[in-house]
Short mmCIF file of C-alpha atoms in Angstrom, two decimals:
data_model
loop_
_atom_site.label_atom_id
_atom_site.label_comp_id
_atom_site.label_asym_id
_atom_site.label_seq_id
_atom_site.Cartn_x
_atom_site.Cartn_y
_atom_site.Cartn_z
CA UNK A 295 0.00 0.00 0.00
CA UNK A 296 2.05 3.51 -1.38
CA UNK A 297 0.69 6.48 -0.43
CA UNK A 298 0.01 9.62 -3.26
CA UNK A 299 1.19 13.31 -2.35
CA UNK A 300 -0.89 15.63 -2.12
CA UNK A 301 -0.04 16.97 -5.66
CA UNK A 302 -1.48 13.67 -6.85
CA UNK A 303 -4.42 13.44 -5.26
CA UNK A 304 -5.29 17.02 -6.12
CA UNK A 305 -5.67 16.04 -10.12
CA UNK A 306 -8.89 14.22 -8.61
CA UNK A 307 -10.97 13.95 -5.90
CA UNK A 308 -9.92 13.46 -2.23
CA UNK A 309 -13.26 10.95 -2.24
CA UNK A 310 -11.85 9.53 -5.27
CA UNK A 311 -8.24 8.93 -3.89
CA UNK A 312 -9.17 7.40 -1.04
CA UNK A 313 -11.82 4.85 -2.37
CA UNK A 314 -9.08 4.03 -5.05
CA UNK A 315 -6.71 3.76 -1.63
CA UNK A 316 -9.30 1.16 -0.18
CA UNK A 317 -10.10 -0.45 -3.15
CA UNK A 318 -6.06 -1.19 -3.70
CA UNK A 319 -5.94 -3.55 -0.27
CA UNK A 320 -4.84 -7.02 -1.38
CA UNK A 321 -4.81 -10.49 1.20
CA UNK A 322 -0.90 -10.44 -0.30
CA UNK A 323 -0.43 -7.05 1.33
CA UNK A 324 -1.55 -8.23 4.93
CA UNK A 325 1.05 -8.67 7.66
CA UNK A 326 0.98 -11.80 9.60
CA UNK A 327 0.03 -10.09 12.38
CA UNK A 328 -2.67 -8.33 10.17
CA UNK A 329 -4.11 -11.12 8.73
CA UNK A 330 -4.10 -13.11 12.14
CA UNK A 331 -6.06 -9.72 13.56
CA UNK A 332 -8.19 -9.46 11.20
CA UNK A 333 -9.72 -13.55 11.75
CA UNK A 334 -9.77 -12.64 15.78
CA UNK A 335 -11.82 -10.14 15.45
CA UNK A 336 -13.85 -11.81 12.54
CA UNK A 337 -14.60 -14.53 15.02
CA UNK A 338 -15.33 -12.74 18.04
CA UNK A 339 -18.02 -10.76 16.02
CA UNK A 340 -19.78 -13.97 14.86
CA UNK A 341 -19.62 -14.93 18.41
CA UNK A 342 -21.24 -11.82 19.44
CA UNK A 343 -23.91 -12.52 17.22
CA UNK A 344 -24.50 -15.98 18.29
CA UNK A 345 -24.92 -15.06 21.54
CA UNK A 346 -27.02 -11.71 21.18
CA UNK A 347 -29.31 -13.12 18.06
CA UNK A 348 -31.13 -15.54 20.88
CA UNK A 349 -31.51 -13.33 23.66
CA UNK A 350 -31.10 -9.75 23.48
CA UNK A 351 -34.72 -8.17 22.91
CA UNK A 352 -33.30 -5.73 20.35
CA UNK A 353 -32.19 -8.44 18.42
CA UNK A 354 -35.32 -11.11 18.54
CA UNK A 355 -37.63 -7.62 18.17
CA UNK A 356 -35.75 -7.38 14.58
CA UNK A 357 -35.67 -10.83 13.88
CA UNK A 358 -39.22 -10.82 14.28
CA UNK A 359 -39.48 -7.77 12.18
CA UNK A 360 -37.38 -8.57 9.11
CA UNK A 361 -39.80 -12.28 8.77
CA UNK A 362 -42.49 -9.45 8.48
CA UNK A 363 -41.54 -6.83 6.23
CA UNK A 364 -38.93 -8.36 4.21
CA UNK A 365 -39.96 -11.53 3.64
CA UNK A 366 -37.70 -14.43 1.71
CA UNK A 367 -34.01 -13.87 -0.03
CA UNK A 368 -31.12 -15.72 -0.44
CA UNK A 369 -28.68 -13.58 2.41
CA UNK A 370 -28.56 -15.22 6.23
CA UNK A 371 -30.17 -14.23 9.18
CA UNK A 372 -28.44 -15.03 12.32
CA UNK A 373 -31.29 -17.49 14.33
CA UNK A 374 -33.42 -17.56 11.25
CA UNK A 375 -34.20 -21.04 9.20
CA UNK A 376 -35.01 -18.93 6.37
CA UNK A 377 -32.73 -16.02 4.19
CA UNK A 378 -33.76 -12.50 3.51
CA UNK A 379 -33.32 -9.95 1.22
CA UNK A 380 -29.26 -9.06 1.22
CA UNK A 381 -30.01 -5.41 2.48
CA UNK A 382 -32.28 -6.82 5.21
CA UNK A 383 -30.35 -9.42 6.55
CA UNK A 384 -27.42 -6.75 6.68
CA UNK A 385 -30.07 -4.63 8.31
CA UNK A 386 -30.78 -7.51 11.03
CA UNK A 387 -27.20 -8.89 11.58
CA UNK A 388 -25.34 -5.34 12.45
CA UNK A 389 -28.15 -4.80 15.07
CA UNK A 390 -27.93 -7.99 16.67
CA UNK A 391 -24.08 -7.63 16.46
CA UNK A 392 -24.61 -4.47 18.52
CA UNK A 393 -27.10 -5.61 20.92
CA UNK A 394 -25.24 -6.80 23.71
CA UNK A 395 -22.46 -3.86 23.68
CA UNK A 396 -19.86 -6.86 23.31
CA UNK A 397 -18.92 -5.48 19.92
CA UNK A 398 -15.56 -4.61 18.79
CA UNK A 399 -13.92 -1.29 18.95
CA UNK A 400 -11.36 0.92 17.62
CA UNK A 401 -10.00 3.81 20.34
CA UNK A 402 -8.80 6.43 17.41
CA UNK A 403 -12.24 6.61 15.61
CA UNK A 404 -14.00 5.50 18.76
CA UNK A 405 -16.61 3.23 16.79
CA UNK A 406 -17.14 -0.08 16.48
CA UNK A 407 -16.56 -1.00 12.67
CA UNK A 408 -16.76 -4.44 13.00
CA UNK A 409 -20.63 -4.42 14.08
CA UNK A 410 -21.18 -2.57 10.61
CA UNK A 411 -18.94 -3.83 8.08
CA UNK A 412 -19.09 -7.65 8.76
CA UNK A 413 -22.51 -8.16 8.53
CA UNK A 414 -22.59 -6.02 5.41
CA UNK A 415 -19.91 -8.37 3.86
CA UNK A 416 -21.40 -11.64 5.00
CA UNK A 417 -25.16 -10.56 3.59
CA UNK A 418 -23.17 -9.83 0.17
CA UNK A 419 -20.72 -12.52 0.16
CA UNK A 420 -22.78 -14.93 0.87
CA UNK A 421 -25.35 -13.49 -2.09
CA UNK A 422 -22.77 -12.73 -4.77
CA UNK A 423 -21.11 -16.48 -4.08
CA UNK A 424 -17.65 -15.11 -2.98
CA UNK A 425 -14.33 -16.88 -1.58
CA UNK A 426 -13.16 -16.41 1.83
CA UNK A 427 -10.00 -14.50 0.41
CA UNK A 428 -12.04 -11.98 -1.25
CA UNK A 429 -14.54 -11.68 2.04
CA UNK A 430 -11.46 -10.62 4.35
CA UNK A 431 -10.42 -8.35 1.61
CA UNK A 432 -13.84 -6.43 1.89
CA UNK A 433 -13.52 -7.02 5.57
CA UNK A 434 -10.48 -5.40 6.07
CA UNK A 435 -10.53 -2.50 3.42
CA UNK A 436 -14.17 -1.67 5.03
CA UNK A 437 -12.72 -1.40 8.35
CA UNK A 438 -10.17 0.97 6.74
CA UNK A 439 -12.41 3.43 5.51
CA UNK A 440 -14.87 3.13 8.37
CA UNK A 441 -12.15 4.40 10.67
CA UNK A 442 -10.14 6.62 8.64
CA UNK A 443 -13.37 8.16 7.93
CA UNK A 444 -14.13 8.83 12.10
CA UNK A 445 -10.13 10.12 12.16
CA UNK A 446 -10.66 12.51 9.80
CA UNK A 447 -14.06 13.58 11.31
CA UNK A 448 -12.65 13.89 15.05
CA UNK A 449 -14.65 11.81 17.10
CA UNK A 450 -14.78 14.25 19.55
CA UNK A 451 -16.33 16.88 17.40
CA UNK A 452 -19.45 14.12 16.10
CA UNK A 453 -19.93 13.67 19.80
CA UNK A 454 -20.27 17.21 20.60
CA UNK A 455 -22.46 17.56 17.36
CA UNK A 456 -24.82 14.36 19.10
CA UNK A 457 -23.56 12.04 16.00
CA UNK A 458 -23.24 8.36 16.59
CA UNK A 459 -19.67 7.81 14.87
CA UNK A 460 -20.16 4.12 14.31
CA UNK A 461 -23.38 4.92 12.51
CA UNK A 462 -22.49 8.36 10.52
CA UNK A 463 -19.01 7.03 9.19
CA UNK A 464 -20.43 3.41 8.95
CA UNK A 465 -22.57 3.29 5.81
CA UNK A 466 -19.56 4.32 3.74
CA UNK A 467 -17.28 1.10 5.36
CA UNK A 468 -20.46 -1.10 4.62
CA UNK A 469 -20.69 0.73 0.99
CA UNK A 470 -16.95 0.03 0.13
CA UNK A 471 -17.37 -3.08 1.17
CA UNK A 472 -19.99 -4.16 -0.36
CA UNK A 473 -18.85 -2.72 -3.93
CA UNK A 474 -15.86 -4.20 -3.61
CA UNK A 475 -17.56 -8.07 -3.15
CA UNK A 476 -19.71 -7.22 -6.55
CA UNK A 477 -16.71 -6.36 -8.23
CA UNK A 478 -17.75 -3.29 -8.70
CA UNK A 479 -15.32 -0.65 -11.08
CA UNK A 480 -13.20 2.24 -9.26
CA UNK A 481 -16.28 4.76 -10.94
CA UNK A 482 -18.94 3.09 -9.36
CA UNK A 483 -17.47 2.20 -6.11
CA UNK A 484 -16.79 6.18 -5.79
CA UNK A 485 -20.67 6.83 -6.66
CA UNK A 486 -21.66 3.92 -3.89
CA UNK A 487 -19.82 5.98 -1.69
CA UNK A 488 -20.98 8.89 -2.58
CA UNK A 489 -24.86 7.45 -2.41
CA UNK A 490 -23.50 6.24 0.98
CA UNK A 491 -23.52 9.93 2.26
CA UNK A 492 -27.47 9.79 1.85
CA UNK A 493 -27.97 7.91 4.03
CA UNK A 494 -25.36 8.73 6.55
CA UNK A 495 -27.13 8.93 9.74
CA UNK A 496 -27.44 8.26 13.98
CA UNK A 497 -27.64 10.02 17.18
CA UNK A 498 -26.76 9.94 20.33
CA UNK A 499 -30.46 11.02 21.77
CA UNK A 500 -30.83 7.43 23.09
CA UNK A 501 -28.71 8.28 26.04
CA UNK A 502 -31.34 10.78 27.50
CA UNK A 503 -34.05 7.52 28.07
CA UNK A 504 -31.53 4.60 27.57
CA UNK A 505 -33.65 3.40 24.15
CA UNK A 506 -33.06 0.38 22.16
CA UNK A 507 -32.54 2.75 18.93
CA UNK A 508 -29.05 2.57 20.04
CA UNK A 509 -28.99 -0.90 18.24
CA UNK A 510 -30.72 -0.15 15.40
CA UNK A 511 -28.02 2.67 14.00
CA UNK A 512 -25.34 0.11 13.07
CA UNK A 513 -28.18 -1.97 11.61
CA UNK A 514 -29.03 1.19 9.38
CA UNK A 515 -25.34 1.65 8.31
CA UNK A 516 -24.84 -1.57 6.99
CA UNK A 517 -28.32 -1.80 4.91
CA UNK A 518 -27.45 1.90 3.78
CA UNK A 519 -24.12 0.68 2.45
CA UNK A 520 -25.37 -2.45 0.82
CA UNK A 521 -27.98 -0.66 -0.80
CA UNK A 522 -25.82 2.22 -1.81
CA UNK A 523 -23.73 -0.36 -3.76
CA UNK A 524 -26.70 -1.94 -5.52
CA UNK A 525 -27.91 1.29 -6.49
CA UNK A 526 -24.51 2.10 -8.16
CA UNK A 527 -24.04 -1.43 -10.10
CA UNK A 528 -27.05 -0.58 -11.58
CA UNK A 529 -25.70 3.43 -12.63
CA UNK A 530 -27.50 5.22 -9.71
CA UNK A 531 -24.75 8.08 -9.11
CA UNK A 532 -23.65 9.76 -5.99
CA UNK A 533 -21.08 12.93 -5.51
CA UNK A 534 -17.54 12.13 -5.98
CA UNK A 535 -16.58 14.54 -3.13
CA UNK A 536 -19.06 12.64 -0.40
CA UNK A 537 -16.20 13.33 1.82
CA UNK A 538 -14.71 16.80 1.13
CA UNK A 539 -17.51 18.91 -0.43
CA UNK A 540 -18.82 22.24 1.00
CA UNK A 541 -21.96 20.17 1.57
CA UNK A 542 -19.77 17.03 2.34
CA UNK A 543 -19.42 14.78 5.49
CA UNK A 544 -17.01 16.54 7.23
CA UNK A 545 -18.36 20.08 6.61
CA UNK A 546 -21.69 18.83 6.81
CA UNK A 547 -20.86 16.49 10.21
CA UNK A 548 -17.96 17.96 11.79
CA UNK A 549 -17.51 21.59 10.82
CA UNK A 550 -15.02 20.73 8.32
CA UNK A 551 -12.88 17.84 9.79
CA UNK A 552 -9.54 17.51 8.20
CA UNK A 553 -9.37 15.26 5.01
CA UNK A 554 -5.77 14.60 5.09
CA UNK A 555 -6.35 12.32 8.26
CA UNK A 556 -8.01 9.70 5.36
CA UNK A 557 -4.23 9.28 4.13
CA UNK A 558 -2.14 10.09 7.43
CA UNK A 559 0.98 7.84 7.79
CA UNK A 560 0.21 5.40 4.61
CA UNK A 561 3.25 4.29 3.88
CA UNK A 562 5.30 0.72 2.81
CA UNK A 563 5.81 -0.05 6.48
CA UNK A 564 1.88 0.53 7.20
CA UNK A 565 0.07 -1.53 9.67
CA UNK A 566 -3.84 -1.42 8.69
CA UNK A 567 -6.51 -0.10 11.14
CA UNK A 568 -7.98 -3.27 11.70
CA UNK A 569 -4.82 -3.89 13.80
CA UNK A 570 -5.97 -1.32 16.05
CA UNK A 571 -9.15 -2.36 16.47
CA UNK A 572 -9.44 -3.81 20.55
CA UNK A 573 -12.11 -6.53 21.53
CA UNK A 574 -14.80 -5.75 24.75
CA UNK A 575 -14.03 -8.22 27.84
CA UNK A 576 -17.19 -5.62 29.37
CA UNK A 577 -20.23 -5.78 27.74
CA UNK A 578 -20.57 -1.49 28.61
CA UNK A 579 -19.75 1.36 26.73
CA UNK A 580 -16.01 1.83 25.76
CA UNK A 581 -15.23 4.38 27.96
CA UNK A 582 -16.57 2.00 31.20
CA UNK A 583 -13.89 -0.54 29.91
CA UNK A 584 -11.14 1.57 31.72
CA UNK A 585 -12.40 2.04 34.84
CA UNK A 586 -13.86 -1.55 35.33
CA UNK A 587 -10.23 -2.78 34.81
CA UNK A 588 -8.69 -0.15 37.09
CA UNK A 589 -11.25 -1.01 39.74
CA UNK A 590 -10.88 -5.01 39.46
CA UNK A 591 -7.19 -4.60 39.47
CA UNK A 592 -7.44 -2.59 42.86
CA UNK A 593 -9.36 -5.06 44.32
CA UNK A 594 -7.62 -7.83 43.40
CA UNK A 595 -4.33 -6.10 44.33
CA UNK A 596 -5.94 -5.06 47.94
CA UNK A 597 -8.61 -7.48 48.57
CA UNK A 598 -11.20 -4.93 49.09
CA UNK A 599 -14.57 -6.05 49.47
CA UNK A 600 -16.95 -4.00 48.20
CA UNK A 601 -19.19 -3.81 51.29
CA UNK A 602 -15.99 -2.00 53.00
CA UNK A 603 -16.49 0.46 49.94
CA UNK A 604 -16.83 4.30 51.67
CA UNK A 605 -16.13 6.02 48.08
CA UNK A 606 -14.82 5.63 45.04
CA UNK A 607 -13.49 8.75 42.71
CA UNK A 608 -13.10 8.16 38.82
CA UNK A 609 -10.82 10.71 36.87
CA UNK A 610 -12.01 10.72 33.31
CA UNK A 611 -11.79 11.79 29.77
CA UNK A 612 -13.58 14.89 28.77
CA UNK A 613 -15.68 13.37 25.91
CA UNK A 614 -16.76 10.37 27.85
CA UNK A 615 -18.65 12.87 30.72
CA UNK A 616 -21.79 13.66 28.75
CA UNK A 617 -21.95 9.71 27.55
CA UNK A 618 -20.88 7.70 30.97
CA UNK A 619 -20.87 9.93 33.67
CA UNK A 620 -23.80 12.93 33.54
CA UNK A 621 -26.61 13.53 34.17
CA UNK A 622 -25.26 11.65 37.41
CA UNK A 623 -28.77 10.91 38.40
CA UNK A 624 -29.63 9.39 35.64
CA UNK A 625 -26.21 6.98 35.56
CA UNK A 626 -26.83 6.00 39.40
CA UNK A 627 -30.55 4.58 39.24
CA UNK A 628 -29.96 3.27 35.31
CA UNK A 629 -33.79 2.46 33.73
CA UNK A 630 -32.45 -0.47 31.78
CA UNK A 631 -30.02 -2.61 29.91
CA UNK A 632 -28.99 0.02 27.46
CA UNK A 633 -28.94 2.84 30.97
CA UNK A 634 -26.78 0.50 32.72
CA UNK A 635 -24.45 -0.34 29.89
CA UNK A 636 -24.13 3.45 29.15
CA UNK A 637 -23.60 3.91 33.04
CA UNK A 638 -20.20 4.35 34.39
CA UNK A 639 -21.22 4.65 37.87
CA UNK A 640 -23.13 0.82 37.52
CA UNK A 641 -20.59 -0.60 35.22
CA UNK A 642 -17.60 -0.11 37.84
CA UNK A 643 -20.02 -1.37 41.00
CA UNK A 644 -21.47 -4.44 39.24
CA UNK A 645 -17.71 -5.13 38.46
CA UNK A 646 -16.72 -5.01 42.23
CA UNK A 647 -19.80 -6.68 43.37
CA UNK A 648 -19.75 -9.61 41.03
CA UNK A 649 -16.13 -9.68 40.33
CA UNK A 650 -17.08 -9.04 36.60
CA UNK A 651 -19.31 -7.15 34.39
CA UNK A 652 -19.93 -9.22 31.21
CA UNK A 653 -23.79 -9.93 30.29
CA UNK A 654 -25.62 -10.78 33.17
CA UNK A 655 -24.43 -8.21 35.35
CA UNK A 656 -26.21 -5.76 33.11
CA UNK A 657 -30.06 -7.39 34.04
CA UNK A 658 -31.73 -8.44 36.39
CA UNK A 659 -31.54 -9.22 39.21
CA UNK A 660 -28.00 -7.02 39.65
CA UNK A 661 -30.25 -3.94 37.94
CA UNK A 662 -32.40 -3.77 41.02
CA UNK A 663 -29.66 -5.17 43.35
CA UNK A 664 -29.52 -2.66 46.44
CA UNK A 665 -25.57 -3.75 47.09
CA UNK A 666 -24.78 -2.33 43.20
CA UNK A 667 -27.03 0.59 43.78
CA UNK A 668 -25.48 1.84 46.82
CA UNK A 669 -22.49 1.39 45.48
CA UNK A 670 -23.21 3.08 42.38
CA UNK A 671 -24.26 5.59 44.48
CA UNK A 672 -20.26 6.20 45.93
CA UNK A 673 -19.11 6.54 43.04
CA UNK A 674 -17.56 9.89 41.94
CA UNK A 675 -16.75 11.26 38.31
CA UNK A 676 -14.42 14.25 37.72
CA UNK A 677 -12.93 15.44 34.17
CA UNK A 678 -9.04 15.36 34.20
CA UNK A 679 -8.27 17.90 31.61
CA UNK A 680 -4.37 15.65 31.41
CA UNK A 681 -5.93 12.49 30.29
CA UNK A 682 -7.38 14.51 27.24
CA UNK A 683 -4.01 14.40 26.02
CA UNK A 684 -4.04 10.14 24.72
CA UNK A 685 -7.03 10.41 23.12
CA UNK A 686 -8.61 9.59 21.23
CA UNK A 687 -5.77 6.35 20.38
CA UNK A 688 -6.31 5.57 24.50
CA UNK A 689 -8.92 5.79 27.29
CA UNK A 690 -7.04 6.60 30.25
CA UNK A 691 -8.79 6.57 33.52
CA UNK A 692 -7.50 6.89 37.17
CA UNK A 693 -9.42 5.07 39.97
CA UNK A 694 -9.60 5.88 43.63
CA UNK A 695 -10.84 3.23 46.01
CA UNK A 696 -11.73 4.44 49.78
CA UNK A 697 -12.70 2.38 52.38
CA UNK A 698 -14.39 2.57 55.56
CA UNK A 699 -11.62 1.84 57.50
CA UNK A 700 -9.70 5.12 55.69
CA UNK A 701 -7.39 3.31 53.39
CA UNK A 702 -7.06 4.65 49.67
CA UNK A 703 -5.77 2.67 46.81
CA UNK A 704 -5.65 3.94 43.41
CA UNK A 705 -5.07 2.68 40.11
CA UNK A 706 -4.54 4.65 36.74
CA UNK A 707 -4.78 2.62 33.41
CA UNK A 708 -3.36 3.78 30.31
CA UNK A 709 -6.14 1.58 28.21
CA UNK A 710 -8.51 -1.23 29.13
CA UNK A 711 -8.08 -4.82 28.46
CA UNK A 712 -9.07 -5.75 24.83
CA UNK A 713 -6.89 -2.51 23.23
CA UNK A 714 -4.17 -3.61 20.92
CA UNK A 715 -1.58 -2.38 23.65
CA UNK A 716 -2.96 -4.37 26.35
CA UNK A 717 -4.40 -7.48 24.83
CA UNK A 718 -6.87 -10.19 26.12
CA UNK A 719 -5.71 -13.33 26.79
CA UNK A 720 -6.03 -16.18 24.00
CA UNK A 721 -7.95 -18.21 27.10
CA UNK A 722 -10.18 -14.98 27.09
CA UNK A 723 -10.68 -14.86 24.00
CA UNK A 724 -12.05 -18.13 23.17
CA UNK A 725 -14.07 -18.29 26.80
CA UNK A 726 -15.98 -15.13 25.30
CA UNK A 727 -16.14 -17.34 21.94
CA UNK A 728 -17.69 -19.85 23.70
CA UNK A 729 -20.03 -18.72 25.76
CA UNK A 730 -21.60 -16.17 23.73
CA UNK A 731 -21.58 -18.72 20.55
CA UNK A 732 -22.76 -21.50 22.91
CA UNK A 733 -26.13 -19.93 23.10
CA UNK A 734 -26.63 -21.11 19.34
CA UNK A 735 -24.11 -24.00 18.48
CA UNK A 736 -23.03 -27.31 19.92
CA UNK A 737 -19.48 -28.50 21.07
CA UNK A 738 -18.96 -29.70 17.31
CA UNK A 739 -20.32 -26.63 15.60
CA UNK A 740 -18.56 -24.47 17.96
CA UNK A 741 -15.25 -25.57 16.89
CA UNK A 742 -15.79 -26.28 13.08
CA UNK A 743 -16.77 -22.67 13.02
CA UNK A 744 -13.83 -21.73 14.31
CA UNK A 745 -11.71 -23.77 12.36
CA UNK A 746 -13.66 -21.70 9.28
CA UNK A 747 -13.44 -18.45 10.76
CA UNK A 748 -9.67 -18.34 12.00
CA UNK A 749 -8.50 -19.56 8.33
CA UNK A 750 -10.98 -17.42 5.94
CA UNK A 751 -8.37 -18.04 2.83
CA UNK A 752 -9.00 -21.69 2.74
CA UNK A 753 -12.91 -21.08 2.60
CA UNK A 754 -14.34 -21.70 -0.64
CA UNK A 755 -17.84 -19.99 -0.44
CA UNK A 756 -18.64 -17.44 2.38
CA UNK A 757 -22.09 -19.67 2.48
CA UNK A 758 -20.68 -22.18 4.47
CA UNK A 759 -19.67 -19.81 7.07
CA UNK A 760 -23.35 -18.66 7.43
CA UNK A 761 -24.72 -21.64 7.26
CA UNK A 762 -23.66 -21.99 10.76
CA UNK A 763 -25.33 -18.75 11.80
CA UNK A 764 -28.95 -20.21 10.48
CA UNK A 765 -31.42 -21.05 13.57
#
């Protein structure tokens, strides 16, 4: 992957560059350590949905909804006997992906690309009869616009504006994507991605009641993105400066964002984004994922019980306050699943009290439990203007932990478990695997699917990877 100078991409579009940047990913080019990231987190996301497509009522609410309105196509459904339309089972698979907040993430965009672009990939893999090979291409050059995309936005800046990066920036990873699987031509990938911008949307409003739309938005990136790419085999045009126009993304989404982030540090020694894309051991918002780990490491390190628990003070990033921390008394009484999850004052007392917080600790009967609630209730947030300074490529957090007997033990965490500089272990990994894909498959499925998964160049059709997703 060589990077054009500016001078070069100025005899076209930016849009236009950077699709053709995308589009230029080959398996050949992929690192070991690339290619090796790139079936983890392939995996873990299949394992998400196995174990959110049963239970999560977001996900059996759209299950139930696609059978209705959809009716029969050729693309899988996770949990469903029957296909759907490619769009709609795209539609379906990112929401379930994202319905138990176990989805992976990447710090520097601060989405979770994963949730949106593998479930538009499967839906048109699986449909347009492709190899393995050419589904981890589309995988991994999805990813890389997804979050190059965010980066060039500011994550910070879509927050502020009440955008939902994962959804705005989304539909164009699910578009590329998608185009790339239909073989589509450098022209019409560019006008896919340009339709993409159309339908570019997702807000942050859920936080105020703790709504399932929350789901839904990476479910409407990865239809948008499918769709845009239909519409553009077919000679449906979009603007070739989606990204970069006056009444582009950026300008449009972020003020004007800074376009040169889409190529930043491309060069022959280049490590792709999907390598620094971290997987959840929390099934919470990223920015919880910190200050779980700092507050499980200080009681492991000191024993604490939490019933000796007289405070607790959290220093935190400014742009995870208005999402984790405030209004705080909204965050200590949480109304739900989605509240709690989106709670850091919960997340980090469920973690004490149970000794984890993965997917039970986020429902009853911890939600009502009056040991997490009071605890909840001790915990303190405060902005530290310093930690502002890693992010967005870490979530640093700094932990205090008072007891009742007056002893303080604190713990500050550069990044959480699960981030490329502090990975889970391979134990972790496939316990997560396991459980959450146990829900769905048996011992033998469980580890044929894995054997598929973790060695995608080998795979002949992408339909016998989903036909282990089918109910």
């Amino acid at each position: 992957m060589t990077a054009d100078t500016k001078a070069e991409r100025q005899e076209r579009t930016q849009t236009e560059a950077f699709v053709e940047r995308c589009l230029d990913i080959d398996a050949s080019d992929l690192t070991p350590d690339a290619e090796k990231r790139s079936h983890t987190l392939f995996l873990d996301l299949l394992g998400v949905m196995l174990g959110s497509a049963p239970t999560a009522e977001s996900s059996q609410i759209v299950r139930d909804t696609i059978r209705v309105v959809y009716g029969q196509g050729d693309a899988t459904v996770v949990g469903e006997s029957e296909g759907s339309p490619t769009p709609a089972a795209a539609f379906a698979n990112a929401t379930i992906a994202h319905g138990i907040e176990l989805d992976d993430t990447h710090s520097g965009a601060s989405i979770h690309a994963g949730t949106v672009v593998i479930p538009a990939a499967l839906a048109v893999g699986e449909t347009e009869g492709a190899t393995g090979t050419e589904l981890l291409e589309a995988i991994v050059s999805g990813y890389e616009c997804m979050i190059r995309i965010s980066r060039a936005a500011n994550p910070a800046e879509l927050y502020r504006r009440g955008f939902h990066p994962t959804a705005t920036c989304g539909v164009f990873g699910a578009a590329l994507a998608a185009a790339r699987l239909k073989g589509l031509s450098l022209e019409e990938t560019v006008n896919a991605v340009g339709i993409a911008g159309s339908f570019s949307g997702g807000n942050q409003e859920y936080l105020a009641t703790g709504t399932l739309s929350k789901r839904i938005q990476p479910g409407g990136a990865a239809q948008g993105g499918v769709l845009a790419a239909e519409l553009a085999s077919r000679g449906y045009t979009g603007p070739e400066t989606i990204l970069e126009g006056t009444n582009g993304f950026l300008a449009a989404y972020a003020g004007g964002g800074d376009v040169d982030r889409l190529f930043a540090d491309i060069d022959d020694g280049y490590e792709f984004e999907i390598t620094r894309t971290g997987i959840k051991p929390h099934a919470c918002c990223r920015y919880n994922q910190t200050p779980i780990d700092a507050a499980l490491q200080i009681q492991r390190e000191h024993d604490v019980d939490p019933d000796d628990i007289d405070a607790i003070h959290v220093d935190l990033l400014g742009p995870a306050m208005d999402i984790v921390a405030e209004p705080r008394d909204n965050k200590v009484r949480p109304r739900g699943q989605t509240d709690a999850q989106f709670s850091l004052h919960y997340s980090v007392a469920v973690a004490l009290v149970a000794g984890e917080a993965f997917l039970e600790q986020f429902d009853e009967p911890y939600l009502s439990d009056e040991r997490v609630l009071s605890l909840a209730d001790a915990v303190q947030v405060e902005h530290d203007p310093e930690l502002d300074a890693h992010y967005p490529d870490y979530f640093p957090a700094r932990v205090t932990i008072r007891t009742t007997d007056g002893e303080e033990h604190t713990a500050h965490l550069e990044t959480c478990g699960g981030d490329p500089a502090n990975p889970l272990s391979a134990e972790f990994l496939d316990y997560k695997y396991r459980t959450l894909a146990g829900r769905s498959l048996d011992e033998t499925e469980l580890a044929e699917l894995h054997a598929l998964a973790t060695d995608l160049p080998n795979v002949d059709r992408v339909e016998t990877l989903t036909a282990y997703l089918r109910g």
